[in-house]
Amino acid sequence: MAADNRELADFLRRARSKVDPSRAGLPADDRIRRVPGLRREEVALLAGVSTDYYTRLEQGRRITPSAGVLDAIARALGLDAAGREHLGHLIGPASGTRRRVPSVQRVRPGLHQFLDALEGTPALILGRRTDVLATNRMARALISDFDALRPRERNYARWMFLTDQARDLFLDWDVQAGAAVESLRLDVGHDPGDQLARDLVAELSERSPEFRRWWEEHGVYQRTFGSKHLRHPVVGELTVDYETLTMPGDPDQTLFVYTTEAGTASRQAIQLLASWVLSGGRAEDVSGRAAGNGTP
């Protein structure tokens, strides 16, 4: 860990500012609060560490707390599981080394076959930095034909913020875009030295005011399931639910599978889309704009 870990310092300060002192279980204090959230000494008290220790940690100093201390700080700050994981990544392992990850992301042939076997179900695989590594025909028709883009542009966060297609597709674009930022922030924490990730964040921060604002909030969240509300150019409005699965042999790859509730208009819409795709409908007829409208 660097002597001046600004990411860690910023994360802790922002987390501390979001804690409601009245619900933190602190003893009565008549002092006037000039800033929102907890004071440093209050976090230290709740975590059972000295104020000096927590202050140096929040300053990004070279400290490697034990897992127990990190758990206590996470509880004091009200962090969820994703926040606790992110805190650990920012601190770094006790040995001072980080997990080595391959520079090239590849999807196993068996997973490509699995995606293709899901003929009527949209599915895709995301890798590090929200790179889109593989999609099936239904995902290309429902969301975007990422295969038609140049390799550098096959990135979910970049597509979300820099294309008109994403803004037109998602009725809840703010929700989905915010989730993309928080997922990217959590992923970047796994490997702070990833230059490609740094370049992506710099590009999106420069080109998208929304991304820059949300990134500076330092929110992290790992969404393992949820819903997306779409206005599709072929089948109209529908709601899809998604589930995510992390590959045991490929922990940096996540499978997203999209389904619809039985007996709903959304199920009818996805079945119509599947019929259109399987009868020869082309993904580029739906999402061809992604390659030329708002994409670098």
PDB file of C-alpha atoms in Angstrom:
ATOM      1  CA  MET A   1       0.000   0.000   0.000  1.00  0.00           C
ATOM      2  CA  ALA A   2       1.267   3.427  -0.879  1.00  0.00           C
ATOM      3  CA  ALA A   3       2.227   5.786   1.896  1.00  0.00           C
ATOM      4  CA  ASP A   4      -0.494   8.166   0.715  1.00  0.00           C
ATOM      5  CA  ASN A   5      -3.491   6.014  -0.176  1.00  0.00           C
ATOM      6  CA  ARG A   6      -5.889   8.660  -1.405  1.00  0.00           C
ATOM      7  CA  GLU A   7      -8.533   6.159  -2.478  1.00  0.00           C
ATOM      8  CA  LEU A   8      -8.674   4.723   1.030  1.00  0.00           C
ATOM      9  CA  ALA A   9      -8.727   8.168   2.646  1.00  0.00           C
ATOM     10  CA  ASP A  10     -11.551   9.364   0.397  1.00  0.00           C
ATOM     11  CA  PHE A  11     -13.579   6.192   0.908  1.00  0.00           C
ATOM     12  CA  LEU A  12     -13.348   6.364   4.714  1.00  0.00           C
ATOM     13  CA  ARG A  13     -14.187  10.077   4.855  1.00  0.00           C
ATOM     14  CA  ARG A  14     -17.245   9.655   2.660  1.00  0.00           C
ATOM     15  CA  ALA A  15     -18.414   6.563   4.548  1.00  0.00           C
ATOM     16  CA  ARG A  16     -18.035   8.411   7.858  1.00  0.00           C
ATOM     17  CA  SER A  17     -20.046  11.382   6.561  1.00  0.00           C
ATOM     18  CA  LYS A  18     -23.017   9.127   5.712  1.00  0.00           C
ATOM     19  CA  VAL A  19     -23.473   7.660   9.206  1.00  0.00           C
ATOM     20  CA  ASP A  20     -26.355   9.086  11.226  1.00  0.00           C
ATOM     21  CA  PRO A  21     -24.892   9.850  14.688  1.00  0.00           C
ATOM     22  CA  SER A  22     -28.310   9.451  16.328  1.00  0.00           C
ATOM     23  CA  ARG A  23     -28.432   5.814  15.217  1.00  0.00           C
ATOM     24  CA  ALA A  24     -24.816   4.907  15.879  1.00  0.00           C
ATOM     25  CA  GLY A  25     -25.308   4.030  19.546  1.00  0.00           C
ATOM     26  CA  LEU A  26     -23.029   6.785  20.829  1.00  0.00           C
ATOM     27  CA  PRO A  27     -23.344   8.388  24.261  1.00  0.00           C
ATOM     28  CA  ALA A  28     -25.062  11.777  24.445  1.00  0.00           C
ATOM     29  CA  ASP A  29     -22.927  14.632  23.143  1.00  0.00           C
ATOM     30  CA  ASP A  30     -24.037  18.260  23.319  1.00  0.00           C
ATOM     31  CA  ARG A  31     -21.342  19.533  20.956  1.00  0.00           C
ATOM     32  CA  ILE A  32     -22.551  21.235  17.772  1.00  0.00           C
ATOM     33  CA  ARG A  33     -21.897  19.229  14.621  1.00  0.00           C
ATOM     34  CA  ARG A  34     -20.541  21.394  11.825  1.00  0.00           C
ATOM     35  CA  VAL A  35     -20.316  18.568   9.273  1.00  0.00           C
ATOM     36  CA  PRO A  36     -22.623  15.590   8.650  1.00  0.00           C
ATOM     37  CA  GLY A  37     -21.861  12.120   9.918  1.00  0.00           C
ATOM     38  CA  LEU A  38     -19.496  10.877  12.596  1.00  0.00           C
ATOM     39  CA  ARG A  39     -16.334  12.491  13.871  1.00  0.00           C
ATOM     40  CA  ARG A  40     -13.088  10.541  13.610  1.00  0.00           C
ATOM     41  CA  GLU A  41     -12.930   9.976  17.344  1.00  0.00           C
ATOM     42  CA  GLU A  42     -16.458   8.558  17.271  1.00  0.00           C
ATOM     43  CA  VAL A  43     -15.558   6.024  14.590  1.00  0.00           C
ATOM     44  CA  ALA A  44     -12.513   5.067  16.654  1.00  0.00           C
ATOM     45  CA  LEU A  45     -14.667   4.650  19.767  1.00  0.00           C
ATOM     46  CA  LEU A  46     -17.194   2.461  17.967  1.00  0.00           C
ATOM     47  CA  ALA A  47     -14.432   0.372  16.377  1.00  0.00           C
ATOM     48  CA  GLY A  48     -12.454  -0.017  19.595  1.00  0.00           C
ATOM     49  CA  VAL A  49      -9.248   1.582  18.304  1.00  0.00           C
ATOM     50  CA  SER A  50      -7.414   4.755  19.268  1.00  0.00           C
ATOM     51  CA  THR A  51      -8.328   8.028  17.582  1.00  0.00           C
ATOM     52  CA  ASP A  52      -4.726   8.413  16.454  1.00  0.00           C
ATOM     53  CA  TYR A  53      -4.789   4.963  14.840  1.00  0.00           C
ATOM     54  CA  TYR A  54      -8.013   5.618  12.946  1.00  0.00           C
ATOM     55  CA  THR A  55      -6.862   9.117  11.957  1.00  0.00           C
ATOM     56  CA  ARG A  56      -3.672   7.750  10.420  1.00  0.00           C
ATOM     57  CA  LEU A  57      -5.703   5.118   8.614  1.00  0.00           C
ATOM     58  CA  GLU A  58      -8.071   7.725   7.210  1.00  0.00           C
ATOM     59  CA  GLN A  59      -5.070   9.766   6.099  1.00  0.00           C
ATOM     60  CA  GLY A  60      -4.002   6.829   3.928  1.00  0.00           C
ATOM     61  CA  ARG A  61      -0.916   6.132   6.021  1.00  0.00           C
ATOM     62  CA  ARG A  62       1.013   2.870   5.751  1.00  0.00           C
ATOM     63  CA  ILE A  63      -1.017   0.731   8.159  1.00  0.00           C
ATOM     64  CA  THR A  64      -2.176  -2.849   7.739  1.00  0.00           C
ATOM     65  CA  PRO A  65      -4.998  -3.533  10.201  1.00  0.00           C
ATOM     66  CA  SER A  66      -5.976  -7.059  11.121  1.00  0.00           C
ATOM     67  CA  ALA A  67      -9.138  -8.587   9.695  1.00  0.00           C
ATOM     68  CA  GLY A  68     -10.794  -8.102  13.083  1.00  0.00           C
ATOM     69  CA  VAL A  69      -9.999  -4.382  13.148  1.00  0.00           C
ATOM     70  CA  LEU A  70     -11.280  -3.959   9.589  1.00  0.00           C
ATOM     71  CA  ASP A  71     -14.497  -5.740  10.552  1.00  0.00           C
ATOM     72  CA  ALA A  72     -14.905  -3.403  13.536  1.00  0.00           C
ATOM     73  CA  ILE A  73     -14.319  -0.292  11.403  1.00  0.00           C
ATOM     74  CA  ALA A  74     -16.737  -1.595   8.778  1.00  0.00           C
ATOM     75  CA  ARG A  75     -19.405  -2.090  11.462  1.00  0.00           C
ATOM     76  CA  ALA A  76     -18.770   1.382  12.882  1.00  0.00           C
ATOM     77  CA  LEU A  77     -19.224   2.886   9.422  1.00  0.00           C
ATOM     78  CA  GLY A  78     -22.258   0.764   8.634  1.00  0.00           C
ATOM     79  CA  LEU A  79     -20.639  -0.801   5.572  1.00  0.00           C
ATOM     80  CA  ASP A  80     -22.388  -3.642   3.798  1.00  0.00           C
ATOM     81  CA  ALA A  81     -20.578  -6.735   2.516  1.00  0.00           C
ATOM     82  CA  ALA A  82     -19.475  -4.982  -0.667  1.00  0.00           C
ATOM     83  CA  GLY A  83     -18.184  -1.994   1.298  1.00  0.00           C
ATOM     84  CA  ARG A  84     -16.249  -4.270   3.658  1.00  0.00           C
ATOM     85  CA  GLU A  85     -14.742  -6.088   0.699  1.00  0.00           C
ATOM     86  CA  HIS A  86     -13.798  -2.801  -0.948  1.00  0.00           C
ATOM     87  CA  LEU A  87     -12.191  -1.568   2.281  1.00  0.00           C
ATOM     88  CA  GLY A  88     -10.052  -4.695   2.405  1.00  0.00           C
ATOM     89  CA  HIS A  89      -8.965  -4.234  -1.192  1.00  0.00           C
ATOM     90  CA  LEU A  90      -7.979  -0.622  -0.563  1.00  0.00           C
ATOM     91  CA  ILE A  91      -5.929  -1.606   2.470  1.00  0.00           C
ATOM     92  CA  GLY A  92      -4.199  -4.417   0.609  1.00  0.00           C
ATOM     93  CA  PRO A  93      -3.079  -7.829   1.867  1.00  0.00           C
ATOM     94  CA  ALA A  94      -0.860  -8.110   4.920  1.00  0.00           C
ATOM     95  CA  SER A  95       2.003  -9.470   2.852  1.00  0.00           C
ATOM     96  CA  GLY A  96       2.088  -6.390   0.689  1.00  0.00           C
ATOM     97  CA  THR A  97       1.431  -8.423  -2.441  1.00  0.00           C
ATOM     98  CA  ARG A  98      -1.677  -8.545  -4.577  1.00  0.00           C
ATOM     99  CA  ARG A  99      -3.275 -11.320  -6.521  1.00  0.00           C
ATOM    100  CA  ARG A 100      -1.780 -11.500  -9.984  1.00  0.00           C
ATOM    101  CA  VAL A 101      -4.378 -11.454 -12.736  1.00  0.00           C
ATOM    102  CA  PRO A 102      -3.790 -12.294 -16.394  1.00  0.00           C
ATOM    103  CA  SER A 103      -3.568  -9.280 -18.685  1.00  0.00           C
ATOM    104  CA  VAL A 104      -5.817 -10.877 -21.324  1.00  0.00           C
ATOM    105  CA  GLN A 105      -9.349 -11.935 -20.431  1.00  0.00           C
ATOM    106  CA  ARG A 106     -10.582 -15.048 -22.208  1.00  0.00           C
ATOM    107  CA  VAL A 107     -13.826 -16.984 -21.903  1.00  0.00           C
ATOM    108  CA  ARG A 108     -13.569 -20.753 -21.968  1.00  0.00           C
ATOM    109  CA  PRO A 109     -15.074 -22.505 -25.033  1.00  0.00           C
ATOM    110  CA  GLY A 110     -17.456 -24.355 -22.740  1.00  0.00           C
ATOM    111  CA  LEU A 111     -18.939 -21.073 -21.514  1.00  0.00           C
ATOM    112  CA  HIS A 112     -19.418 -19.883 -25.095  1.00  0.00           C
ATOM    113  CA  GLN A 113     -21.285 -23.114 -25.775  1.00  0.00           C
ATOM    114  CA  PHE A 114     -23.366 -22.597 -22.638  1.00  0.00           C
ATOM    115  CA  LEU A 115     -24.391 -19.106 -23.768  1.00  0.00           C
ATOM    116  CA  ASP A 116     -25.354 -20.384 -27.206  1.00  0.00           C
ATOM    117  CA  ALA A 117     -27.425 -23.173 -25.635  1.00  0.00           C
ATOM    118  CA  LEU A 118     -29.618 -20.548 -23.920  1.00  0.00           C
ATOM    119  CA  GLU A 119     -31.432 -19.888 -27.190  1.00  0.00           C
ATOM    120  CA  GLY A 120     -34.444 -18.063 -25.808  1.00  0.00           C
ATOM    121  CA  THR A 121     -32.749 -16.443 -22.830  1.00  0.00           C
ATOM    122  CA  PRO A 122     -30.501 -13.357 -22.989  1.00  0.00           C
ATOM    123  CA  ALA A 123     -27.153 -13.966 -21.278  1.00  0.00           C
ATOM    124  CA  LEU A 124     -23.724 -12.380 -21.261  1.00  0.00           C
ATOM    125  CA  ILE A 125     -20.416 -12.529 -19.399  1.00  0.00           C
ATOM    126  CA  LEU A 126     -18.688  -9.487 -17.939  1.00  0.00           C
ATOM    127  CA  GLY A 127     -15.044  -9.460 -16.930  1.00  0.00           C
ATOM    128  CA  ARG A 128     -12.818  -6.973 -15.145  1.00  0.00           C
ATOM    129  CA  ARG A 129     -13.597  -3.285 -15.605  1.00  0.00           C
ATOM    130  CA  THR A 130     -17.107  -4.332 -16.817  1.00  0.00           C
ATOM    131  CA  ASP A 131     -15.611  -5.498 -20.113  1.00  0.00           C
ATOM    132  CA  VAL A 132     -18.167  -7.465 -22.135  1.00  0.00           C
ATOM    133  CA  LEU A 133     -16.411 -10.755 -22.864  1.00  0.00           C
ATOM    134  CA  ALA A 134     -19.171 -12.841 -24.436  1.00  0.00           C
ATOM    135  CA  THR A 135     -22.862 -12.590 -25.372  1.00  0.00           C
ATOM    136  CA  ASN A 136     -25.483 -14.799 -26.959  1.00  0.00           C
ATOM    137  CA  ARG A 137     -27.862 -13.799 -29.750  1.00  0.00           C
ATOM    138  CA  MET A 138     -30.667 -12.875 -27.401  1.00  0.00           C
ATOM    139  CA  ALA A 139     -28.448 -10.571 -25.330  1.00  0.00           C
ATOM    140  CA  ARG A 140     -27.210  -8.878 -28.488  1.00  0.00           C
ATOM    141  CA  ALA A 141     -30.806  -8.331 -29.600  1.00  0.00           C
ATOM    142  CA  LEU A 142     -32.119  -7.258 -26.192  1.00  0.00           C
ATOM    143  CA  ILE A 143     -29.294  -4.997 -25.016  1.00  0.00           C
ATOM    144  CA  SER A 144     -26.644  -4.255 -27.638  1.00  0.00           C
ATOM    145  CA  ASP A 145     -24.540  -6.016 -30.245  1.00  0.00           C
ATOM    146  CA  PHE A 146     -21.248  -5.617 -28.416  1.00  0.00           C
ATOM    147  CA  ASP A 147     -19.611  -8.060 -30.843  1.00  0.00           C
ATOM    148  CA  ALA A 148     -20.039  -5.453 -33.589  1.00  0.00           C
ATOM    149  CA  LEU A 149     -17.949  -2.914 -31.667  1.00  0.00           C
ATOM    150  CA  ARG A 150     -14.204  -2.572 -31.688  1.00  0.00           C
ATOM    151  CA  PRO A 151     -12.602  -4.547 -28.830  1.00  0.00           C
ATOM    152  CA  ARG A 152     -11.771  -1.406 -26.837  1.00  0.00           C
ATOM    153  CA  GLU A 153     -15.420  -0.325 -26.920  1.00  0.00           C
ATOM    154  CA  ARG A 154     -16.837  -3.613 -25.645  1.00  0.00           C
ATOM    155  CA  ASN A 155     -17.262  -2.279 -22.139  1.00  0.00           C
ATOM    156  CA  TYR A 156     -20.576  -2.033 -20.324  1.00  0.00           C
ATOM    157  CA  ALA A 157     -19.795   1.154 -18.387  1.00  0.00           C
ATOM    158  CA  ARG A 158     -18.452   2.929 -21.488  1.00  0.00           C
ATOM    159  CA  TRP A 159     -21.538   1.878 -23.470  1.00  0.00           C
ATOM    160  CA  MET A 160     -23.832   2.961 -20.635  1.00  0.00           C
ATOM    161  CA  PHE A 161     -22.435   6.501 -20.392  1.00  0.00           C
ATOM    162  CA  LEU A 162     -21.213   7.298 -23.892  1.00  0.00           C
ATOM    163  CA  THR A 163     -23.980   6.005 -26.163  1.00  0.00           C
ATOM    164  CA  ASP A 164     -27.429   7.339 -26.895  1.00  0.00           C
ATOM    165  CA  GLN A 165     -28.576   3.751 -27.324  1.00  0.00           C
ATOM    166  CA  ALA A 166     -28.209   2.972 -23.613  1.00  0.00           C
ATOM    167  CA  ARG A 167     -30.116   6.109 -22.606  1.00  0.00           C
ATOM    168  CA  ASP A 168     -32.887   5.270 -25.061  1.00  0.00           C
ATOM    169  CA  LEU A 169     -33.077   1.618 -24.016  1.00  0.00           C
ATOM    170  CA  PHE A 170     -33.298   1.947 -20.224  1.00  0.00           C
ATOM    171  CA  LEU A 171     -36.373   3.621 -18.816  1.00  0.00           C
ATOM    172  CA  ASP A 172     -34.498   3.640 -15.498  1.00  0.00           C
ATOM    173  CA  TRP A 173     -31.193   4.817 -16.970  1.00  0.00           C
ATOM    174  CA  ASP A 174     -30.183   6.729 -13.816  1.00  0.00           C
ATOM    175  CA  VAL A 175     -30.581   3.585 -11.704  1.00  0.00           C
ATOM    176  CA  GLN A 176     -28.706   1.344 -14.132  1.00  0.00           C
ATOM    177  CA  ALA A 177     -25.942   3.879 -14.772  1.00  0.00           C
ATOM    178  CA  GLY A 178     -25.448   4.457 -11.050  1.00  0.00           C
ATOM    179  CA  ALA A 179     -25.218   0.710 -10.513  1.00  0.00           C
ATOM    180  CA  ALA A 180     -22.602   0.472 -13.261  1.00  0.00           C
ATOM    181  CA  VAL A 181     -20.461   3.091 -11.501  1.00  0.00           C
ATOM    182  CA  GLU A 182     -20.689   1.341  -8.132  1.00  0.00           C
ATOM    183  CA  SER A 183     -19.864  -2.031  -9.682  1.00  0.00           C
ATOM    184  CA  LEU A 184     -16.906  -0.546 -11.544  1.00  0.00           C
ATOM    185  CA  ARG A 185     -15.655   1.126  -8.359  1.00  0.00           C
ATOM    186  CA  LEU A 186     -15.803  -2.187  -6.509  1.00  0.00           C
ATOM    187  CA  ASP A 187     -14.001  -3.959  -9.343  1.00  0.00           C
ATOM    188  CA  VAL A 188     -11.256  -1.336  -9.587  1.00  0.00           C
ATOM    189  CA  GLY A 189     -10.590  -1.812  -5.887  1.00  0.00           C
ATOM    190  CA  HIS A 190      -9.516  -5.400  -6.590  1.00  0.00           C
ATOM    191  CA  ASP A 191      -6.518  -4.170  -8.563  1.00  0.00           C
ATOM    192  CA  PRO A 192      -5.743  -0.449  -8.016  1.00  0.00           C
ATOM    193  CA  GLY A 193      -2.701  -0.788 -10.272  1.00  0.00           C
ATOM    194  CA  ASP A 194      -4.750  -1.719 -13.342  1.00  0.00           C
ATOM    195  CA  GLN A 195      -3.755   0.949 -15.870  1.00  0.00           C
ATOM    196  CA  LEU A 196      -6.588   0.061 -18.257  1.00  0.00           C
ATOM    197  CA  ALA A 197      -9.065   0.645 -15.448  1.00  0.00           C
ATOM    198  CA  ARG A 198      -7.461   3.986 -14.646  1.00  0.00           C
ATOM    199  CA  ASP A 199      -7.670   4.991 -18.304  1.00  0.00           C
ATOM    200  CA  LEU A 200     -11.333   4.005 -18.455  1.00  0.00           C
ATOM    201  CA  VAL A 201     -12.220   5.995 -15.332  1.00  0.00           C
ATOM    202  CA  ALA A 202     -10.295   9.022 -16.640  1.00  0.00           C
ATOM    203  CA  GLU A 203     -12.069   8.860 -19.984  1.00  0.00           C
ATOM    204  CA  LEU A 204     -15.543   8.511 -18.512  1.00  0.00           C
ATOM    205  CA  SER A 205     -14.875  11.226 -15.927  1.00  0.00           C
ATOM    206  CA  GLU A 206     -13.835  13.602 -18.690  1.00  0.00           C
ATOM    207  CA  ARG A 207     -16.674  12.825 -21.074  1.00  0.00           C
ATOM    208  CA  SER A 208     -19.623  12.236 -18.741  1.00  0.00           C
ATOM    209  CA  PRO A 209     -20.605  14.691 -15.989  1.00  0.00           C
ATOM    210  CA  GLU A 210     -22.933  12.055 -14.499  1.00  0.00           C
ATOM    211  CA  PHE A 211     -20.170   9.492 -14.268  1.00  0.00           C
ATOM    212  CA  ARG A 212     -17.777  12.010 -12.744  1.00  0.00           C
ATOM    213  CA  ARG A 213     -20.302  13.028 -10.085  1.00  0.00           C
ATOM    214  CA  TRP A 214     -21.195   9.457  -9.132  1.00  0.00           C
ATOM    215  CA  TRP A 215     -17.584   8.306  -9.174  1.00  0.00           C
ATOM    216  CA  GLU A 216     -16.602  11.059  -6.748  1.00  0.00           C
ATOM    217  CA  GLU A 217     -19.273   9.823  -4.325  1.00  0.00           C
ATOM    218  CA  HIS A 218     -17.185   6.660  -3.909  1.00  0.00           C
ATOM    219  CA  GLY A 219     -20.189   4.363  -3.624  1.00  0.00           C
ATOM    220  CA  VAL A 220     -19.677   0.620  -3.968  1.00  0.00           C
ATOM    221  CA  TYR A 221     -22.268  -2.084  -4.276  1.00  0.00           C
ATOM    222  CA  GLN A 222     -22.294  -5.631  -5.625  1.00  0.00           C
ATOM    223  CA  ARG A 223     -25.597  -6.349  -7.292  1.00  0.00           C
ATOM    224  CA  THR A 224     -26.178 -10.063  -7.619  1.00  0.00           C
ATOM    225  CA  PHE A 225     -29.772  -9.770  -8.799  1.00  0.00           C
ATOM    226  CA  GLY A 226     -32.278  -7.118  -9.738  1.00  0.00           C
ATOM    227  CA  SER A 227     -34.492  -5.728 -12.478  1.00  0.00           C
ATOM    228  CA  LYS A 228     -34.117  -3.510 -15.511  1.00  0.00           C
ATOM    229  CA  HIS A 229     -36.904  -1.560 -17.197  1.00  0.00           C
ATOM    230  CA  LEU A 230     -36.496  -1.249 -20.945  1.00  0.00           C
ATOM    231  CA  ARG A 231     -38.142   0.388 -23.954  1.00  0.00           C
ATOM    232  CA  HIS A 232     -37.044  -1.959 -26.715  1.00  0.00           C
ATOM    233  CA  PRO A 233     -37.227  -0.790 -30.358  1.00  0.00           C
ATOM    234  CA  VAL A 234     -38.735  -4.107 -31.535  1.00  0.00           C
ATOM    235  CA  VAL A 235     -40.972  -5.387 -28.717  1.00  0.00           C
ATOM    236  CA  GLY A 236     -41.702  -2.241 -26.727  1.00  0.00           C
ATOM    237  CA  GLU A 237     -41.602  -1.804 -22.960  1.00  0.00           C
ATOM    238  CA  LEU A 238     -40.681  -4.728 -20.739  1.00  0.00           C
ATOM    239  CA  THR A 239     -39.096  -5.534 -17.390  1.00  0.00           C
ATOM    240  CA  VAL A 240     -36.366  -8.147 -17.170  1.00  0.00           C
ATOM    241  CA  ASP A 241     -34.985  -9.684 -14.001  1.00  0.00           C
ATOM    242  CA  TYR A 242     -31.350 -10.668 -13.810  1.00  0.00           C
ATOM    243  CA  GLU A 243     -29.331 -13.106 -11.767  1.00  0.00           C
ATOM    244  CA  THR A 244     -25.543 -13.181 -11.649  1.00  0.00           C
ATOM    245  CA  LEU A 245     -23.228 -16.141 -11.232  1.00  0.00           C
ATOM    246  CA  THR A 246     -19.472 -15.940 -10.664  1.00  0.00           C
ATOM    247  CA  MET A 247     -17.520 -18.683 -12.381  1.00  0.00           C
ATOM    248  CA  PRO A 248     -15.678 -20.801  -9.746  1.00  0.00           C
ATOM    249  CA  GLY A 249     -12.738 -21.372 -12.080  1.00  0.00           C
ATOM    250  CA  ASP A 250     -12.781 -17.791 -13.400  1.00  0.00           C
ATOM    251  CA  PRO A 251     -13.485 -15.476 -10.445  1.00  0.00           C
ATOM    252  CA  ASP A 252     -13.027 -12.345 -12.585  1.00  0.00           C
ATOM    253  CA  GLN A 253     -15.888 -13.357 -14.883  1.00  0.00           C
ATOM    254  CA  THR A 254     -19.580 -12.951 -14.062  1.00  0.00           C
ATOM    255  CA  LEU A 255     -22.475 -14.513 -15.939  1.00  0.00           C
ATOM    256  CA  PHE A 256     -25.645 -12.412 -16.252  1.00  0.00           C
ATOM    257  CA  VAL A 257     -28.873 -14.199 -17.151  1.00  0.00           C
ATOM    258  CA  TYR A 258     -32.038 -12.211 -17.947  1.00  0.00           C
ATOM    259  CA  THR A 259     -35.518 -13.639 -17.411  1.00  0.00           C
ATOM    260  CA  THR A 260     -39.112 -12.415 -17.232  1.00  0.00           C
ATOM    261  CA  GLU A 261     -42.024 -13.240 -14.957  1.00  0.00           C
ATOM    262  CA  ALA A 262     -44.431 -15.849 -16.284  1.00  0.00           C
ATOM    263  CA  GLY A 263     -47.837 -14.629 -17.420  1.00  0.00           C
ATOM    264  CA  THR A 264     -46.773 -11.017 -17.898  1.00  0.00           C
ATOM    265  CA  ALA A 265     -46.561  -8.709 -20.876  1.00  0.00           C
ATOM    266  CA  SER A 266     -42.791  -8.783 -20.391  1.00  0.00           C
ATOM    267  CA  ARG A 267     -42.762 -12.569 -20.858  1.00  0.00           C
ATOM    268  CA  GLN A 268     -44.777 -12.155 -24.064  1.00  0.00           C
ATOM    269  CA  ALA A 269     -42.334  -9.481 -25.237  1.00  0.00           C
ATOM    270  CA  ILE A 270     -39.239 -11.612 -24.620  1.00  0.00           C
ATOM    271  CA  GLN A 271     -40.886 -14.577 -26.345  1.00  0.00           C
ATOM    272  CA  LEU A 272     -41.678 -12.357 -29.326  1.00  0.00           C
ATOM    273  CA  LEU A 273     -38.082 -11.170 -29.401  1.00  0.00           C
ATOM    274  CA  ALA A 274     -36.842 -14.761 -29.213  1.00  0.00           C
ATOM    275  CA  SER A 275     -39.099 -15.747 -32.094  1.00  0.00           C
ATOM    276  CA  TRP A 276     -37.810 -12.826 -34.131  1.00  0.00           C
ATOM    277  CA  VAL A 277     -34.166 -13.660 -33.373  1.00  0.00           C
ATOM    278  CA  LEU A 278     -34.491 -17.384 -33.999  1.00  0.00           C
ATOM    279  CA  SER A 279     -36.292 -16.748 -37.299  1.00  0.00           C
ATOM    280  CA  GLY A 280     -33.357 -14.756 -38.603  1.00  0.00           C
ATOM    281  CA  GLY A 281     -33.711 -11.307 -37.068  1.00  0.00           C
ATOM    282  CA  ARG A 282     -30.333  -9.615 -36.809  1.00  0.00           C
ATOM    283  CA  ALA A 283     -28.984  -7.917 -33.703  1.00  0.00           C
ATOM    284  CA  GLU A 284     -27.603  -5.079 -35.815  1.00  0.00           C
ATOM    285  CA  ASP A 285     -31.151  -4.270 -36.956  1.00  0.00           C
ATOM    286  CA  VAL A 286     -31.938  -3.453 -33.318  1.00  0.00           C
ATOM    287  CA  SER A 287     -28.723  -2.057 -31.902  1.00  0.00           C
ATOM    288  CA  GLY A 288     -26.674  -0.958 -34.871  1.00  0.00           C
ATOM    289  CA  ARG A 289     -26.737   2.598 -33.590  1.00  0.00           C
ATOM    290  CA  ALA A 290     -24.335   1.621 -30.840  1.00  0.00           C
ATOM    291  CA  ALA A 291     -21.537   1.449 -33.362  1.00  0.00           C
ATOM    292  CA  GLY A 292     -22.113   4.918 -34.718  1.00  0.00           C
ATOM    293  CA  ASN A 293     -24.247   7.011 -32.406  1.00  0.00           C
ATOM    294  CA  GLY A 294     -22.508   8.413 -29.362  1.00  0.00           C
ATOM    295  CA  THR A 295     -19.729   5.826 -29.384  1.00  0.00           C
ATOM    296  CA  PRO A 296     -16.087   6.990 -29.788  1.00  0.00           C
TER     297      PRO A 296
END
